[in-house]
PDB file of C-alpha atoms in Angstrom:
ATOM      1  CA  UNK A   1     145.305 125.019 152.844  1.00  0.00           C
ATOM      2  CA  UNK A   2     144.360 126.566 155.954  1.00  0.00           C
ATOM      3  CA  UNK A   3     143.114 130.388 156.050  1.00  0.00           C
ATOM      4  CA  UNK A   4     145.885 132.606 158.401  1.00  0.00           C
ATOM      5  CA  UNK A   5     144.443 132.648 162.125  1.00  0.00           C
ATOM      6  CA  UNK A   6     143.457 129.482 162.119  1.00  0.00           C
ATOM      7  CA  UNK A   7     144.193 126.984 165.112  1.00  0.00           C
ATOM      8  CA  UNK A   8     145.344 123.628 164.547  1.00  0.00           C
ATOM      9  CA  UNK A   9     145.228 121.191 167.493  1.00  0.00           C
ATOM     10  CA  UNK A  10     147.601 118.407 166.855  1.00  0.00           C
ATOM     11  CA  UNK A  11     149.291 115.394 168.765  1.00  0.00           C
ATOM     12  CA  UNK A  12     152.913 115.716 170.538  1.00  0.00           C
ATOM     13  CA  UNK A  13     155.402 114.280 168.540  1.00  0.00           C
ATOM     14  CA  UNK A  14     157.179 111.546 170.398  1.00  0.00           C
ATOM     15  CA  UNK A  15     160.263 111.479 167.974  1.00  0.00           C
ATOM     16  CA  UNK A  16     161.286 114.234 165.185  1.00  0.00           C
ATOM     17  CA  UNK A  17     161.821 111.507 163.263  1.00  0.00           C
ATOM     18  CA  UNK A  18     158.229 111.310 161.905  1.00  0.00           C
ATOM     19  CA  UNK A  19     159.424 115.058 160.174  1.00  0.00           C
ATOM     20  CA  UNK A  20     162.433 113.071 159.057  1.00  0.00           C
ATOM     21  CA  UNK A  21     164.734 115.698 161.144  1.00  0.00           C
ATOM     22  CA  UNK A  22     167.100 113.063 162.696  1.00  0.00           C
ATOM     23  CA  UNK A  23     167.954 111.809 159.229  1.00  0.00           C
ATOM     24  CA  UNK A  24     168.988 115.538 157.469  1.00  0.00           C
ATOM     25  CA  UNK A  25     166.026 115.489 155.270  1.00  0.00           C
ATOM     26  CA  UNK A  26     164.084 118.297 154.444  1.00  0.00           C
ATOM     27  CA  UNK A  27     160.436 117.385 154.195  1.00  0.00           C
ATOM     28  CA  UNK A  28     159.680 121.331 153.492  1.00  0.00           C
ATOM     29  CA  UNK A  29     157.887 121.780 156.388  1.00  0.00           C
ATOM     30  CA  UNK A  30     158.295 124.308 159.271  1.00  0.00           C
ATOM     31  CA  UNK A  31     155.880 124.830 161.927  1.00  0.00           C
ATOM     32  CA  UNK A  32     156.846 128.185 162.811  1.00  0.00           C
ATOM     33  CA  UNK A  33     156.601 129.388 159.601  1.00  0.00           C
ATOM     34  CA  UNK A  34     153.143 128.480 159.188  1.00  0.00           C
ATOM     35  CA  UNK A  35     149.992 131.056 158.668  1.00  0.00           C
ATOM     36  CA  UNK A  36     148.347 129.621 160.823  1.00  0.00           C
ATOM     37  CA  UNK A  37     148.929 128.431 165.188  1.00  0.00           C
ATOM     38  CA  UNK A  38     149.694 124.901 165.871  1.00  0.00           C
ATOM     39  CA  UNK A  39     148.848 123.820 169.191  1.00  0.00           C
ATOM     40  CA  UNK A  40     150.934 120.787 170.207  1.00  0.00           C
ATOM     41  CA  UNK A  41     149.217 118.277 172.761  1.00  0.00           C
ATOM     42  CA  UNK A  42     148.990 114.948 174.676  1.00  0.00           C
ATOM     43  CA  UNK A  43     145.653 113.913 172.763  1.00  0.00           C
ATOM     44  CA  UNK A  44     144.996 110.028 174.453  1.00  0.00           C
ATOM     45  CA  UNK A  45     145.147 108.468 177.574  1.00  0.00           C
ATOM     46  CA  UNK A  46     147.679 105.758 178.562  1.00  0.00           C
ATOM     47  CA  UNK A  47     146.058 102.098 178.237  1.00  0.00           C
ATOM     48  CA  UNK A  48     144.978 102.099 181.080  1.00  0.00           C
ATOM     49  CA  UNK A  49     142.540 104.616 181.332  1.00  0.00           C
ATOM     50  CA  UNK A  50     139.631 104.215 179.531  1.00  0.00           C
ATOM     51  CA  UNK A  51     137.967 105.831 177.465  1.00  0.00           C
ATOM     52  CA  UNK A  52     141.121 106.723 176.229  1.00  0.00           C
ATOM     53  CA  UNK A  53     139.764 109.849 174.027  1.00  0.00           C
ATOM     54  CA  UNK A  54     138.464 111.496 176.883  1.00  0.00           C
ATOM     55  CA  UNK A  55     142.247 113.866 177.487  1.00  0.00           C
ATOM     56  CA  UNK A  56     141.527 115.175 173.610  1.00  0.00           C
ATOM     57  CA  UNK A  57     137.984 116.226 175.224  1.00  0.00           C
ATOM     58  CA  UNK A  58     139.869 118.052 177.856  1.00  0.00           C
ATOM     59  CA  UNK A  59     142.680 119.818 175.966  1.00  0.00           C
ATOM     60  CA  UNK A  60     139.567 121.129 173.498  1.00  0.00           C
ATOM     61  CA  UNK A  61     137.126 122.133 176.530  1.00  0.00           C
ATOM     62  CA  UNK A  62     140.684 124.193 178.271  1.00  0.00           C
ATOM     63  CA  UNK A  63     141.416 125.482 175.162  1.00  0.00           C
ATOM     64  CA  UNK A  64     137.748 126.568 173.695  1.00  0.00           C
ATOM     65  CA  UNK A  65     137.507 130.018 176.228  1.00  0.00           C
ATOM     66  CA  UNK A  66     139.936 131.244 174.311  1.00  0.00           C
ATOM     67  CA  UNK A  67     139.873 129.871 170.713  1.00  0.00           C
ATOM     68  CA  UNK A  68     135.731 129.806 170.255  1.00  0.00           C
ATOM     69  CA  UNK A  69     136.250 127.647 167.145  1.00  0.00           C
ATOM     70  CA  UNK A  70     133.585 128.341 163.921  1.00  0.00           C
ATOM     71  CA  UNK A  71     134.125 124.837 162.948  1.00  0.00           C
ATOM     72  CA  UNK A  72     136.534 121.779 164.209  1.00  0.00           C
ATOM     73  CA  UNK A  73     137.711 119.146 161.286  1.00  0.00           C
ATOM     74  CA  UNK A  74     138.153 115.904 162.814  1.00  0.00           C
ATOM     75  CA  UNK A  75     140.737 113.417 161.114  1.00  0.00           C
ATOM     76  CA  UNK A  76     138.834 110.512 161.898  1.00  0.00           C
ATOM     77  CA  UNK A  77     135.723 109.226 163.217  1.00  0.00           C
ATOM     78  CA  UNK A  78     136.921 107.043 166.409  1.00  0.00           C
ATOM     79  CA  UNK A  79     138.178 108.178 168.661  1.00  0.00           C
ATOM     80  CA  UNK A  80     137.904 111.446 168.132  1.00  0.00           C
ATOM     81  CA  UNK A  81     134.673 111.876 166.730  1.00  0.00           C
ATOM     82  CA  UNK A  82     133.093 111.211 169.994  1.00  0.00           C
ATOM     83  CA  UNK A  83     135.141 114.656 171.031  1.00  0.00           C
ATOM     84  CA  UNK A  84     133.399 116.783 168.104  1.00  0.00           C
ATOM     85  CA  UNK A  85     130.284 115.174 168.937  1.00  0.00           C
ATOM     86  CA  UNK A  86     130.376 116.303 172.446  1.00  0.00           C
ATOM     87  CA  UNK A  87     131.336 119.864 171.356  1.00  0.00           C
ATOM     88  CA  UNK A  88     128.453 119.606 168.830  1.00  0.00           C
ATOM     89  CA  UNK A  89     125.992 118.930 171.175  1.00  0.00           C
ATOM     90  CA  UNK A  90     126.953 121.108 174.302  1.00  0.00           C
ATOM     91  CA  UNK A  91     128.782 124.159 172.308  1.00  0.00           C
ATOM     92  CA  UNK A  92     126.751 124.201 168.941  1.00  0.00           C
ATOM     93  CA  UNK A  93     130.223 123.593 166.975  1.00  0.00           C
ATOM     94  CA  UNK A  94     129.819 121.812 163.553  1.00  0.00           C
ATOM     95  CA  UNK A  95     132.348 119.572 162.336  1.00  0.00           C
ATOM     96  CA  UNK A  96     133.885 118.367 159.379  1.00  0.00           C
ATOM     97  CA  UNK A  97     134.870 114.659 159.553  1.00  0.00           C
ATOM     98  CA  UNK A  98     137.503 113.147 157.184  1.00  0.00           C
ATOM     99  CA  UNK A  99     136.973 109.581 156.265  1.00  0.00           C
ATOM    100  CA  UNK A 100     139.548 106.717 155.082  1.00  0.00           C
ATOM    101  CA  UNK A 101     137.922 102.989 154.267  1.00  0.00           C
ATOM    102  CA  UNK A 102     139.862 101.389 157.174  1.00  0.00           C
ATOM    103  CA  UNK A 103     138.102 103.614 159.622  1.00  0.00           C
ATOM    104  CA  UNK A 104     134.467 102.386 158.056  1.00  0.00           C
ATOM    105  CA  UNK A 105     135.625  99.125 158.512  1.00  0.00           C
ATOM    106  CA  UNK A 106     136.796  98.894 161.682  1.00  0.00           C
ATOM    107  CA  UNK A 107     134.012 100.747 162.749  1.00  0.00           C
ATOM    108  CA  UNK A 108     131.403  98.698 161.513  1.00  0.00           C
ATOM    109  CA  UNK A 109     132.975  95.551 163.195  1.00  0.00           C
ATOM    110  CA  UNK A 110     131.580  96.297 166.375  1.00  0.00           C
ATOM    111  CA  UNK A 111     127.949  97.044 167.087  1.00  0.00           C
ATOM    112  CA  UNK A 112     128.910 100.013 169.643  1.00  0.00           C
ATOM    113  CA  UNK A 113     131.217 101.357 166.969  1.00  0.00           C
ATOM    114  CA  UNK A 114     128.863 101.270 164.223  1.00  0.00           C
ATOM    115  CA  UNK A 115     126.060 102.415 166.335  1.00  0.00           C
ATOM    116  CA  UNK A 116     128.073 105.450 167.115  1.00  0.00           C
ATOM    117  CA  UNK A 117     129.414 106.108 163.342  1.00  0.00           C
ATOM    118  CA  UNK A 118     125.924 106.455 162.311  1.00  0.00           C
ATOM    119  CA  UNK A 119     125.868 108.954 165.233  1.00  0.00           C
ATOM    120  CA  UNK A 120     128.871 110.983 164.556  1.00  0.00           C
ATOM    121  CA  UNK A 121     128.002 110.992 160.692  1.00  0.00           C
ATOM    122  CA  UNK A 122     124.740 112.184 161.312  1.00  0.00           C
ATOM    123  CA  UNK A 123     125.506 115.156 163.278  1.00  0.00           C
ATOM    124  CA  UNK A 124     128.770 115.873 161.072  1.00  0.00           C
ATOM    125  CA  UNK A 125     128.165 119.306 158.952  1.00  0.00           C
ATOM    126  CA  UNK A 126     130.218 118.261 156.005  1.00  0.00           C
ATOM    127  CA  UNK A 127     131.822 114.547 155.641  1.00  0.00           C
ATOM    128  CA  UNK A 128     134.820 114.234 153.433  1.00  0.00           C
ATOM    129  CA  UNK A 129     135.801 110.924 152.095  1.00  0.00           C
ATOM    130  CA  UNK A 130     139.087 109.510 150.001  1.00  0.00           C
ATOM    131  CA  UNK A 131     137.633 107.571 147.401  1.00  0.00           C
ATOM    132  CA  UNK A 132     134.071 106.127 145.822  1.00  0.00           C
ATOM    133  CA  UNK A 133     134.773 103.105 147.480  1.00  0.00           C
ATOM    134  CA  UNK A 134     134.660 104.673 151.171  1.00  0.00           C
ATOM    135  CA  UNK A 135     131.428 106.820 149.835  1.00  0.00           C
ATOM    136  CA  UNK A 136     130.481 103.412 149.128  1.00  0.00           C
ATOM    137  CA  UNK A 137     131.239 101.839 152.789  1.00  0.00           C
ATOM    138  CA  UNK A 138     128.651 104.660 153.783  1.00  0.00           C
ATOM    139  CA  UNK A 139     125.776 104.119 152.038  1.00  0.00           C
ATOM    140  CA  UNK A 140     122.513 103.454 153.876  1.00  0.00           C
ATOM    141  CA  UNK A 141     123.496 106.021 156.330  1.00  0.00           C
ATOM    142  CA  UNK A 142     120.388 108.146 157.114  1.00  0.00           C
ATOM    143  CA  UNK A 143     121.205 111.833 157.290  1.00  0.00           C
ATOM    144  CA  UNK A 144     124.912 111.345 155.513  1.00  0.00           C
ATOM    145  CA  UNK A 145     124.249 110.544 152.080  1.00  0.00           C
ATOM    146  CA  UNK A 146     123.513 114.270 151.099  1.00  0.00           C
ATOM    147  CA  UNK A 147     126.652 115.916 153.099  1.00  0.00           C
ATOM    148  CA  UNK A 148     129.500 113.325 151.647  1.00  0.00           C
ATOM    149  CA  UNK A 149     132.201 113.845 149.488  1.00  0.00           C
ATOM    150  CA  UNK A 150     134.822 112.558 147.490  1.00  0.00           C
ATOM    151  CA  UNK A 151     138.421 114.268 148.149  1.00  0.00           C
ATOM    152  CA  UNK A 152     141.268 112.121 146.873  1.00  0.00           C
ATOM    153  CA  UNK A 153     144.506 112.613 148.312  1.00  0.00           C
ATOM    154  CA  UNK A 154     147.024 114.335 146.418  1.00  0.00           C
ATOM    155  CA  UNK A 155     150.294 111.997 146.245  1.00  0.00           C
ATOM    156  CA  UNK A 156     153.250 113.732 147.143  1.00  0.00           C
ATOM    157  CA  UNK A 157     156.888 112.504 146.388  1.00  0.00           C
ATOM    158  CA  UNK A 158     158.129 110.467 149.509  1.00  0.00           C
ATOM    159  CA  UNK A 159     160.457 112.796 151.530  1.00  0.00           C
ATOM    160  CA  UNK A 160     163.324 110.294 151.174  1.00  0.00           C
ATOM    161  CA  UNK A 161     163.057 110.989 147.250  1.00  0.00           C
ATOM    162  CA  UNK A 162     165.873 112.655 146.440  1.00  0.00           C
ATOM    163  CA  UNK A 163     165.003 115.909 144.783  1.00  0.00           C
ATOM    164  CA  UNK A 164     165.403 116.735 140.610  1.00  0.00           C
ATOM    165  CA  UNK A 165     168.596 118.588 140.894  1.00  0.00           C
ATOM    166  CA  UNK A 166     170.238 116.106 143.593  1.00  0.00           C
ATOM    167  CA  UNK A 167     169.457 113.448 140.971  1.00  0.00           C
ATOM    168  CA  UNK A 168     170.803 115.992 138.084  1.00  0.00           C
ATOM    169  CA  UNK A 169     174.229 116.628 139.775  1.00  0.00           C
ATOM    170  CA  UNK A 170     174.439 113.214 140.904  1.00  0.00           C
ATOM    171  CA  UNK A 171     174.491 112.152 136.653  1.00  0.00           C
ATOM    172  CA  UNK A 172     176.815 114.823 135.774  1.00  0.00           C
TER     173      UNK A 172
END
């Protein structure tokens, strides 16, 4: 949960779908209602501009003036790790990175990527992982091994479940 007055910056959603909205369910989720300011933006370049993750560098640098961030969480390590990296090393913002296996892996297929992993991770305040076998994926990491750990994600019921008392009325 975020604290109130906090500032989330977050892609534009090309279709409500995602939130389920064109289909009448409720997913129990309202933006406006939130305690905290969500700040809706164009995050990547098209394909053909490249590096791609250089517009999320741009929307944080016209945005920072006015939000001077304590700390940015990133919600993955490429792309958009090279962003918190940059603010890291020009602004003196830490940053949390959040970590899923598939990210390790793809990252570690390339020799830029991985070089640049071992980068991000090592600069990274805090680095949050989803299971003991990502932790795993990171080990041999100089300067990570002391600031990782193990969240697991908290399963929610799909938003196409119907709820408990839809399912109650419906065998009555």
């Amino acid at each position: 949960e975020l604290a109130p007055g906090a500032i989330v910056v977050a892609p534009l959603l090309s279709d409500s779908a995602l939130f389920g909205s064109d289909f009448g369910i409720d997913v129990g989720f309202s933006e406006a209602s939130q305690p905290y300011t969500i700040i809706r933006k164009k995050l990547l370049w098209g394909k053909f501009i490249w590096p791609r993750w250089t517009r999320a560098f741009f929307v944080l640098l016209s945005i920072y003036p006015k939000v001077r961030p304590d700390i940015i969480f990133c919600p993955s390590v490429l792309p958009l790790g090279y962003v918190v990296l940059l603010f890291k090393l020009i602004f003196r913002v830490p940053y949390i990175i959040n970590l899923h296996g598939l990210d390790v892996k793809l990252a570690k297929r390339n020799l830029w990527k991985k070089f640049m992993l071992k980068i991000i991770l090592r600069y990274a305040k805090l680095i949050i992982v989803n299971s003991k076998f990502t932790l795993k994926l990171l080990t041999g990491i100089k300067g990570a091994e002391k600031k990782i750990g193990v969240l697991y994600p908290c399963p929610q019921p799909p938003v196409w479940a119907p709820k408990p008392e839809d399912l109650h009325n419906k065998i009555n």
